[in-house]
PDB file of C-alpha atoms and ligand atoms in Angstrom:
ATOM      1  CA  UNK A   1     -57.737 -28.262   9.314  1.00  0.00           C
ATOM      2  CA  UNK A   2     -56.914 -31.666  11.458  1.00  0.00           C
ATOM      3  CA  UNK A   3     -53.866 -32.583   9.156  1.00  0.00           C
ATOM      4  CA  UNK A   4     -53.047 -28.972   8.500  1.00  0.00           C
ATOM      5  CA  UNK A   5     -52.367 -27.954  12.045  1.00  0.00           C
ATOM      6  CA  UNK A   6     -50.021 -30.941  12.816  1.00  0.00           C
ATOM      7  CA  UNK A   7     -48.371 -30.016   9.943  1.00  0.00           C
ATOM      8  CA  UNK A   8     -47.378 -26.736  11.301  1.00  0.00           C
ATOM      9  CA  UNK A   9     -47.055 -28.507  14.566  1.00  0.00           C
ATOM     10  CA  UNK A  10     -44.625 -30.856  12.632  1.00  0.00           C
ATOM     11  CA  UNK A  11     -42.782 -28.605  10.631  1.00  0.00           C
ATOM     12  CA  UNK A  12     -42.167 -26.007  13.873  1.00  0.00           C
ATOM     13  CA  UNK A  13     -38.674 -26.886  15.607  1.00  0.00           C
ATOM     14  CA  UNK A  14     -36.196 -24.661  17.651  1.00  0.00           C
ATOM     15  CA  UNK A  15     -34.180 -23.971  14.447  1.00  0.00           C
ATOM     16  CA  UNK A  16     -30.200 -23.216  15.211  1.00  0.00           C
ATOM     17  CA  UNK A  17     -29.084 -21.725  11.788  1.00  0.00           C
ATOM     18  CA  UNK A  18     -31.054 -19.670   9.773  1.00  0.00           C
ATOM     19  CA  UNK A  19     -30.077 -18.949   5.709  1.00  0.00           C
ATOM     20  CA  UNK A  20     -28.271 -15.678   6.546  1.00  0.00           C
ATOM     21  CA  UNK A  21     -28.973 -15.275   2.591  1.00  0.00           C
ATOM     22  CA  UNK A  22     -32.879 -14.688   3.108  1.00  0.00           C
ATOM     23  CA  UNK A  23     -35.400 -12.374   4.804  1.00  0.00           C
ATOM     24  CA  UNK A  24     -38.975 -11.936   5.771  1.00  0.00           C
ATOM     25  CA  UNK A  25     -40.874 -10.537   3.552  1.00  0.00           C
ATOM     26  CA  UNK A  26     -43.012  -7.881   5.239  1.00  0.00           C
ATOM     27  CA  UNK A  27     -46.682  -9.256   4.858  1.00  0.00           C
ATOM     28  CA  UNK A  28     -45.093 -12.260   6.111  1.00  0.00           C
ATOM     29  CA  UNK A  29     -44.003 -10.436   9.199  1.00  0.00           C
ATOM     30  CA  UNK A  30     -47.076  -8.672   9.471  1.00  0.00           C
ATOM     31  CA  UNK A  31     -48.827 -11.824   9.290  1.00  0.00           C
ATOM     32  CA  UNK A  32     -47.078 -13.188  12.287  1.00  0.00           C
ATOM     33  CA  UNK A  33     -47.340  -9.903  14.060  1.00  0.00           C
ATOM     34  CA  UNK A  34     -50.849 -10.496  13.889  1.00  0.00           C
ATOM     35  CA  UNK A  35     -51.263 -13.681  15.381  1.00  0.00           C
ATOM     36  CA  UNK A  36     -49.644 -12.564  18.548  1.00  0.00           C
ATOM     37  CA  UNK A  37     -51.778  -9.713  18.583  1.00  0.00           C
ATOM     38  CA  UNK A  38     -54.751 -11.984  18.321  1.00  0.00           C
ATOM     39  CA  UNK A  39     -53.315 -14.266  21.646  1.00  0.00           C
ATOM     40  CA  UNK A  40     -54.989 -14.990  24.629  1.00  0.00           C
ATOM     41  CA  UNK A  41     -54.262 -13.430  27.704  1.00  0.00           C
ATOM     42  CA  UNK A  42     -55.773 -12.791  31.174  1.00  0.00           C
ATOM     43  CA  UNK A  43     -58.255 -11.038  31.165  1.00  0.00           C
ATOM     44  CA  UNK A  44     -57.436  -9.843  27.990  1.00  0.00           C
ATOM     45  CA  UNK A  45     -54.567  -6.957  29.373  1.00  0.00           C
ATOM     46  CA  UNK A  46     -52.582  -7.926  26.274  1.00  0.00           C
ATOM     47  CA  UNK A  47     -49.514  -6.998  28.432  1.00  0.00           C
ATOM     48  CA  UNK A  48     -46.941  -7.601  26.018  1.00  0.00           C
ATOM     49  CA  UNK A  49     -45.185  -5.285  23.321  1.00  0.00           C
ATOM     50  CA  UNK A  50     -43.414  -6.448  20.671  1.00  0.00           C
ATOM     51  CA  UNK A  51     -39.689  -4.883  19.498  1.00  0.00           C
ATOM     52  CA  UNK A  52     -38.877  -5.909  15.687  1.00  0.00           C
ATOM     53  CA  UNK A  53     -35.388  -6.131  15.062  1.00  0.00           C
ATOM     54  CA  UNK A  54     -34.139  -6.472  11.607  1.00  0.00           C
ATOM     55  CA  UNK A  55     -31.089  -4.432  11.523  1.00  0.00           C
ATOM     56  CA  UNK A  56     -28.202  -6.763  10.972  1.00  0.00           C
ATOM     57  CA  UNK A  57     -25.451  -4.561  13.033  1.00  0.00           C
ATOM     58  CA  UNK A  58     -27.611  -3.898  15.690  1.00  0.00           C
ATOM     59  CA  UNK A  59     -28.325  -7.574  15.812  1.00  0.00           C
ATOM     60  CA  UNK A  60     -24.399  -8.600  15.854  1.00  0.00           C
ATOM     61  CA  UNK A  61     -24.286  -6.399  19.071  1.00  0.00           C
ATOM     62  CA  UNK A  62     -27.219  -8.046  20.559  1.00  0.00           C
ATOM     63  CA  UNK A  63     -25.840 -11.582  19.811  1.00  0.00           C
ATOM     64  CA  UNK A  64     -22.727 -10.916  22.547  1.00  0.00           C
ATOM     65  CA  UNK A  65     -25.749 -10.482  25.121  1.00  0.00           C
ATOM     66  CA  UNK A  66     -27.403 -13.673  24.006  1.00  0.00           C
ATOM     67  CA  UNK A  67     -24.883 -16.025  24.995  1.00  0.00           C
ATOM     68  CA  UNK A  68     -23.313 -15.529  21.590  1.00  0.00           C
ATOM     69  CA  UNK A  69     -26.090 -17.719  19.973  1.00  0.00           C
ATOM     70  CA  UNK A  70     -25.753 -17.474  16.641  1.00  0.00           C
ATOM     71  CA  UNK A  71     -29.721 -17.283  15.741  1.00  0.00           C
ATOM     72  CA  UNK A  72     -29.396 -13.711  16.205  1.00  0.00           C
ATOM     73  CA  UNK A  73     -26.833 -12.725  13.528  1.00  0.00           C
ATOM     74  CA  UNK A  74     -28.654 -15.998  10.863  1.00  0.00           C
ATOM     75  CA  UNK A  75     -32.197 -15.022  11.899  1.00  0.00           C
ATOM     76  CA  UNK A  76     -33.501 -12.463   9.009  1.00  0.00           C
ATOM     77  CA  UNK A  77     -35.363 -10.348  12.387  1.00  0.00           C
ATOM     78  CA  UNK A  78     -35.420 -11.430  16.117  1.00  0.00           C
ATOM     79  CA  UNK A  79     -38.720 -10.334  18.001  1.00  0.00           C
ATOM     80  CA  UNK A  80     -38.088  -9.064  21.510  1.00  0.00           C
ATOM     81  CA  UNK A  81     -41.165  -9.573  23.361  1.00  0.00           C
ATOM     82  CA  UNK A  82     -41.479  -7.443  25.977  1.00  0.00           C
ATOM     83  CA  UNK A  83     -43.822  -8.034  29.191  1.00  0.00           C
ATOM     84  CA  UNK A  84     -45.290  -4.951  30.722  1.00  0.00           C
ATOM     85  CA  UNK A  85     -44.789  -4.368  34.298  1.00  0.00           C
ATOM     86  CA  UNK A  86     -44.961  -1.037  35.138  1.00  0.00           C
ATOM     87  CA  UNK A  87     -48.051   0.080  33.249  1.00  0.00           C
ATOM     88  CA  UNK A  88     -49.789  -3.162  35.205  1.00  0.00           C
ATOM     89  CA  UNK A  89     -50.121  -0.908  38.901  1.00  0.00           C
ATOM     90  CA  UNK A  90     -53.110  -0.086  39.832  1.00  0.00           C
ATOM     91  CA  UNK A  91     -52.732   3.619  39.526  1.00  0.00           C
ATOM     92  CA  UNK A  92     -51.498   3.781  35.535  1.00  0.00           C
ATOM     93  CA  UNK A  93     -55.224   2.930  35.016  1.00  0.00           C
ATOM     94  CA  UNK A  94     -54.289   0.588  31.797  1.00  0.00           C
ATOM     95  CA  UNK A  95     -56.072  -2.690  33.665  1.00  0.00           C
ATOM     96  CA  UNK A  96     -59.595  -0.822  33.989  1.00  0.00           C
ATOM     97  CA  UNK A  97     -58.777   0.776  30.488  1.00  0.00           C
ATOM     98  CA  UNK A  98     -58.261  -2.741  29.362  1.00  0.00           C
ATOM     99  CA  UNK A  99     -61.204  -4.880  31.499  1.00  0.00           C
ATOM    100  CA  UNK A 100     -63.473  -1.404  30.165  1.00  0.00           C
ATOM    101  CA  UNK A 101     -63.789  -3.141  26.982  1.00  0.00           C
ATOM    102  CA  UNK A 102     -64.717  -6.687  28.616  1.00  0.00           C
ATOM    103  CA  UNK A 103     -67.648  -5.841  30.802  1.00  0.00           C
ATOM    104  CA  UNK A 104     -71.312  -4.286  29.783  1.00  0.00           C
ATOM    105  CA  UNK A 105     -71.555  -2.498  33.260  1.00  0.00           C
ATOM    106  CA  UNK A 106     -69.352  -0.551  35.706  1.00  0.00           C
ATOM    107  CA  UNK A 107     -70.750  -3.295  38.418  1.00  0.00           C
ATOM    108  CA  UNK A 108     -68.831  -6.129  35.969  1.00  0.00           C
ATOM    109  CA  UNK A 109     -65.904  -3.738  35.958  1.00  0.00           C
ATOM    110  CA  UNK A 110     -65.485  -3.578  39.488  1.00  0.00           C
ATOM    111  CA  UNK A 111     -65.998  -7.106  39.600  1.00  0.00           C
ATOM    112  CA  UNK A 112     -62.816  -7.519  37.511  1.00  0.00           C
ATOM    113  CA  UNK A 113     -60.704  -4.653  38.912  1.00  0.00           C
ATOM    114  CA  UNK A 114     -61.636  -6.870  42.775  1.00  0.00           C
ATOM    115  CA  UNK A 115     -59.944  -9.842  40.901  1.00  0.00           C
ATOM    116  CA  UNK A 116     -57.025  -7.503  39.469  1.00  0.00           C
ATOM    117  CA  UNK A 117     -56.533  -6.250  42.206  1.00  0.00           C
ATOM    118  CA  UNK A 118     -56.440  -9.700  44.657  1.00  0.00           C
ATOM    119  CA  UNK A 119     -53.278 -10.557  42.149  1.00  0.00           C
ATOM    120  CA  UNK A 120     -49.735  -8.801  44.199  1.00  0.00           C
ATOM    121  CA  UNK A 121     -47.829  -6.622  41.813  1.00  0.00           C
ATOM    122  CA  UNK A 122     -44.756  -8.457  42.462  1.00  0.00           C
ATOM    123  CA  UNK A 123     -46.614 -11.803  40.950  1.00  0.00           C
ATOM    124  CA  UNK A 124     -47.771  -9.536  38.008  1.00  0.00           C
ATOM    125  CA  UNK A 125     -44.327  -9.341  36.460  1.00  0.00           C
ATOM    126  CA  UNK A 126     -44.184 -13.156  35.835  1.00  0.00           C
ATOM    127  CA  UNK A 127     -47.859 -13.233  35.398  1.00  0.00           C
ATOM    128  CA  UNK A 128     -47.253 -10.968  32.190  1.00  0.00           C
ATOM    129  CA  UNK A 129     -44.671 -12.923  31.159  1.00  0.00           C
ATOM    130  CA  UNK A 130     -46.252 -16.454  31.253  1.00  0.00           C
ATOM    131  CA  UNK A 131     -48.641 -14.346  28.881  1.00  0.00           C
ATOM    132  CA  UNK A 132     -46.200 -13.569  26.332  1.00  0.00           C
ATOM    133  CA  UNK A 133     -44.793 -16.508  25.878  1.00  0.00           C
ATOM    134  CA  UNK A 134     -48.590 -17.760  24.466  1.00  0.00           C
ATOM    135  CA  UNK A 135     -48.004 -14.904  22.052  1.00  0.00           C
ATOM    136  CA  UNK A 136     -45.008 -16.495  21.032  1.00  0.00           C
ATOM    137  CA  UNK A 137     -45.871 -20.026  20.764  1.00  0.00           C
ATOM    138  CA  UNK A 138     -48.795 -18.304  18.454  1.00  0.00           C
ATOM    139  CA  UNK A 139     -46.305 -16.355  16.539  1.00  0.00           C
ATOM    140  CA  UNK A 140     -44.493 -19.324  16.132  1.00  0.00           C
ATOM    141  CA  UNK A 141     -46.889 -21.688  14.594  1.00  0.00           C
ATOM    142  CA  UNK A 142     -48.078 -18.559  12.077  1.00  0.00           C
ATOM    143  CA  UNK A 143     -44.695 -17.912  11.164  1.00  0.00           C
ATOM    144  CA  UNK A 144     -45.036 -22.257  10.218  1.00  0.00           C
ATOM    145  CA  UNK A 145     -48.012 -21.520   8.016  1.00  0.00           C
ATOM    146  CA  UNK A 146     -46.322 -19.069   6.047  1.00  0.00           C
ATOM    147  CA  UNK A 147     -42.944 -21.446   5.584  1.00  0.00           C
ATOM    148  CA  UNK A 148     -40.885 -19.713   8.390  1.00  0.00           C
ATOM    149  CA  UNK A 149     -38.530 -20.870  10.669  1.00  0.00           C
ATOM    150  CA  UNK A 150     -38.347 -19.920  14.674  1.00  0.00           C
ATOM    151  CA  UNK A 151     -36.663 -19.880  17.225  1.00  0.00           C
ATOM    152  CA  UNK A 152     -37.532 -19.150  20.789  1.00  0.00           C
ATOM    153  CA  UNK A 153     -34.487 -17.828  23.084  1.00  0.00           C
ATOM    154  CA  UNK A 154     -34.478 -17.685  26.690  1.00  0.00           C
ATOM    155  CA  UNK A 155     -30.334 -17.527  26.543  1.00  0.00           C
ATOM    156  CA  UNK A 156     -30.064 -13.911  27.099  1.00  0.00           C
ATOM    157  CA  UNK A 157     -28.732 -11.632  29.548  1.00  0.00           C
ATOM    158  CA  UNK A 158     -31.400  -9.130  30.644  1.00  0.00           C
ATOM    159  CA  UNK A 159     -29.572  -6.358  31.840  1.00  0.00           C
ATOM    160  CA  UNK A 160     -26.965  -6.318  28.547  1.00  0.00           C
ATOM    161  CA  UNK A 161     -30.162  -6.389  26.365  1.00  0.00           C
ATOM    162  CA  UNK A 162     -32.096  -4.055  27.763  1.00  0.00           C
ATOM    163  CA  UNK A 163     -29.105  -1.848  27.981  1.00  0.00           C
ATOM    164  CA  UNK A 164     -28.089  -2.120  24.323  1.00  0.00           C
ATOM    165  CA  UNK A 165     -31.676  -1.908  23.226  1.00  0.00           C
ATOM    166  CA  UNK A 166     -32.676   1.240  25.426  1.00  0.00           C
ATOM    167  CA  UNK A 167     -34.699  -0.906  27.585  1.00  0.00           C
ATOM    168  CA  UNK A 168     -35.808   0.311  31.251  1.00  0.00           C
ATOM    169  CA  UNK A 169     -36.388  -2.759  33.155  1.00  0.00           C
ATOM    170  CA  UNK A 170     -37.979  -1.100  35.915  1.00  0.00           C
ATOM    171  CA  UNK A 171     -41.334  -0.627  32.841  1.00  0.00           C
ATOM    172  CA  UNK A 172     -41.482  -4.273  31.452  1.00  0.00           C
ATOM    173  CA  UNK A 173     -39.227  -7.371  31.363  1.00  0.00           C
ATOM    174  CA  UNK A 174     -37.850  -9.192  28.682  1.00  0.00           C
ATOM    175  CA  UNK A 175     -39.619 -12.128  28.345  1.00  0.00           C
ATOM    176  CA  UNK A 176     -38.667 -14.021  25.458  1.00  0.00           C
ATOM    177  CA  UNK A 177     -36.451 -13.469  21.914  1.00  0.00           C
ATOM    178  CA  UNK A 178     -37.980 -14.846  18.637  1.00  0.00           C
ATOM    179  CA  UNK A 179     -35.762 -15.408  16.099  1.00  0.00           C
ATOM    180  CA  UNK A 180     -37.282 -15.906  12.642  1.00  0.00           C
ATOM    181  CA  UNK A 181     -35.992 -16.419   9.456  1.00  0.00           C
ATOM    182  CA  UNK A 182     -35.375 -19.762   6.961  1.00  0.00           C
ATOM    183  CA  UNK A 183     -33.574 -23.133   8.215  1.00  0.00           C
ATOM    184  CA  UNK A 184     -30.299 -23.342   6.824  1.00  0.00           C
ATOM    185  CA  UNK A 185     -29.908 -27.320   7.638  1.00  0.00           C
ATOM    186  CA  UNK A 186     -32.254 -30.336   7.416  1.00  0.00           C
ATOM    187  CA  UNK A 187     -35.161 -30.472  10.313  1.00  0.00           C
ATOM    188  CA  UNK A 188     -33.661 -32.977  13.085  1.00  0.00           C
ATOM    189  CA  UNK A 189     -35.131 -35.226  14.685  1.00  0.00           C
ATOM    190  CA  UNK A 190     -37.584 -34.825  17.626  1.00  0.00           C
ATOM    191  CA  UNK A 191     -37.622 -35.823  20.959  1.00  0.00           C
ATOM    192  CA  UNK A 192     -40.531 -36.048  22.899  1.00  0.00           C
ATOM    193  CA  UNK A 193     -42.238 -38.285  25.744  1.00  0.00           C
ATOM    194  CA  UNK A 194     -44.596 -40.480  25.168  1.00  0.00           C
ATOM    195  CA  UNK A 195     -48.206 -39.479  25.654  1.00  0.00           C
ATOM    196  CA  UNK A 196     -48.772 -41.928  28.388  1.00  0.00           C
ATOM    197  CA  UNK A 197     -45.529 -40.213  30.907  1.00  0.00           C
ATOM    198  CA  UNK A 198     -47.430 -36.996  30.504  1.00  0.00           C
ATOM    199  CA  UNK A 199     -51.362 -37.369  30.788  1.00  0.00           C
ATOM    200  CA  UNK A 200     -53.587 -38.669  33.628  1.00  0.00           C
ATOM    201  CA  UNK A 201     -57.412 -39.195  33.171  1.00  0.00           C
ATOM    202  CA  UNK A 202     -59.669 -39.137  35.948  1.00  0.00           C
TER     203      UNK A 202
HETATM  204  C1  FMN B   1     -38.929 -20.450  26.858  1.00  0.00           C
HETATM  205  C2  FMN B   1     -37.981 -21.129  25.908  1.00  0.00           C
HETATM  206  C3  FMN B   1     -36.674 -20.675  25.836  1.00  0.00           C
HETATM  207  C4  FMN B   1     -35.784 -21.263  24.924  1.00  0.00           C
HETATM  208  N1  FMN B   1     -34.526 -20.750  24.791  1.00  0.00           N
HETATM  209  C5  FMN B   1     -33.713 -21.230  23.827  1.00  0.00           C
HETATM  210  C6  FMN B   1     -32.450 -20.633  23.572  1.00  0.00           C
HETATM  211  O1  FMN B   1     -32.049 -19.664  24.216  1.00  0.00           O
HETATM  212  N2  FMN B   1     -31.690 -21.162  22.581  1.00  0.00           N
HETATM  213  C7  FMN B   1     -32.099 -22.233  21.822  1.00  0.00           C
HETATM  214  O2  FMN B   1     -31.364 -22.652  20.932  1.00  0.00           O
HETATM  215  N3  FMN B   1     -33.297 -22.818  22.046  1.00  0.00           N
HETATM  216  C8  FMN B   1     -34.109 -22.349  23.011  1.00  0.00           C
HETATM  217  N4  FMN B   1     -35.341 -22.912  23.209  1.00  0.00           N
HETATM  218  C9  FMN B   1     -35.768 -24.039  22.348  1.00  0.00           C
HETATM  219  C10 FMN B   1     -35.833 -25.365  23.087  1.00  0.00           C
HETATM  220  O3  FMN B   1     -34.534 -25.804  23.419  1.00  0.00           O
HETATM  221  C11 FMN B   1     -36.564 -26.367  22.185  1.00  0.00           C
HETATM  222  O4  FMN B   1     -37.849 -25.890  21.933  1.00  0.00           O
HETATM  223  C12 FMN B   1     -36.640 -27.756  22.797  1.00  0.00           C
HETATM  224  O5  FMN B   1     -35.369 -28.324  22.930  1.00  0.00           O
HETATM  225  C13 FMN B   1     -37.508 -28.689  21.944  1.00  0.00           C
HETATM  226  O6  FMN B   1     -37.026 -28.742  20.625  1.00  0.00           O
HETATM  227  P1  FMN B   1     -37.913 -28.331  19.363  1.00  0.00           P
HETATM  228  O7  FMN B   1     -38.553 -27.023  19.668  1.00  0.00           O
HETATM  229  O8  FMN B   1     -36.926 -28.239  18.239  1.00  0.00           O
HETATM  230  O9  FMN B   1     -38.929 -29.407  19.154  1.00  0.00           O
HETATM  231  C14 FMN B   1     -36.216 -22.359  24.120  1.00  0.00           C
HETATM  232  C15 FMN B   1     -37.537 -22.798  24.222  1.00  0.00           C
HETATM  233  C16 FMN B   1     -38.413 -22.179  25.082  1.00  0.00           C
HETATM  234  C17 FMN B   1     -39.845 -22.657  25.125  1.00  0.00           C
END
């Protein structure tokens, strides 16, 4: 498992081109579906929804509102992940359908809903969206295991997205695009810090 996992680690990179030639097949798809289903998240609302895009003209539209980033059109299917917003207020009753599941009592359920409740809604939005991007980094590294290629894109426009998608912003935000497929050109090389710029003991 040791050598395994920083082999995925390894063979995951932000990958430009994709082989326009191939696609996902579906179990593989499923597969990563899965593992961002599985995710983390606080206190385990799950607030993210995933929209699979494989259609190819759809996708050539949606590349124009992606600062024309040409993972979109090579990708075999781009995964919008969508953060829910909306559905997090108090009164849609999704956290305390959520927490339910958590808790043996209704005492440990209030206990939760006092600490959902302490969080503003205008810091759930970005709450939810730090949230999905675990999913993707999980997505990611499943989509490794089964050979496949990602890329995670930040470098869209929200409001031509959402529009072109059917999207109502004022419901969830668009927190990241996940572009999948098969690299088209060698791996490059990586650039990282060293360990000893980023980590302090105490
Ligand atoms: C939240 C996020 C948004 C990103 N957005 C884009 C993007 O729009 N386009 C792109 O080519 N790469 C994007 N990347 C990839 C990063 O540029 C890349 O991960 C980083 O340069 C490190 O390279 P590596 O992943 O190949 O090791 C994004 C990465 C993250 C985590």
């Amino acid at each position: 498992m040791r050598d395994a996992f920083m082999r995925l680690i390894q063979f995951r990179y932000a990958c430009k081109l994709f082989d326009e030639t191939r696609t996902l097949a579906r179990a593989d798809l499923d597969y990563i579906l899965e593992a961002g289903r599985l995710s983390p998240s606080s206190l385990g609302l799950e607030p993210w929804r995933f929209l699979v895009i494989e259609d190819r003209a759809l996708r050539r539209h949606l590349r124009s509102a992606c600062w024309n980033q040409s993972q979109i059109t090579s990708a075999s299917t781009v995964i919008v992940i969508k953060a829910l917003k909306a559905e997090l207020k108090l009164e849609t009753g999704y956290a305390s359908r959520m927490l339910r599941r958590l808790v043996a009592s209704e005492a440990e359920l209030e206990e939760a809903m006092e600490i959902y409740r302490g969080i503003p809604h205008q810091s759930r939005a970005a709450w939810s969206v730090a949230q999905c991007h675990i999913a993707a980094a999980d997505m990611m590294l499943a989509a490794a295991a089964v050979g496949i290629d990602s890329c995670p894109m930040g470098g869209f426009e929200p409001e031509a997205v959402a529009q072109l998608l059917g999207i109502d912003l004022g419901e969830v935000e668009i927190a990241l695009l996940l572009a999948l497929g098969y690299r088209a050109q060698p791996q490059p090389a990586r650039h990282r810090l060293p360990l000893n710029e980023l980590v302090e003991y105490r």
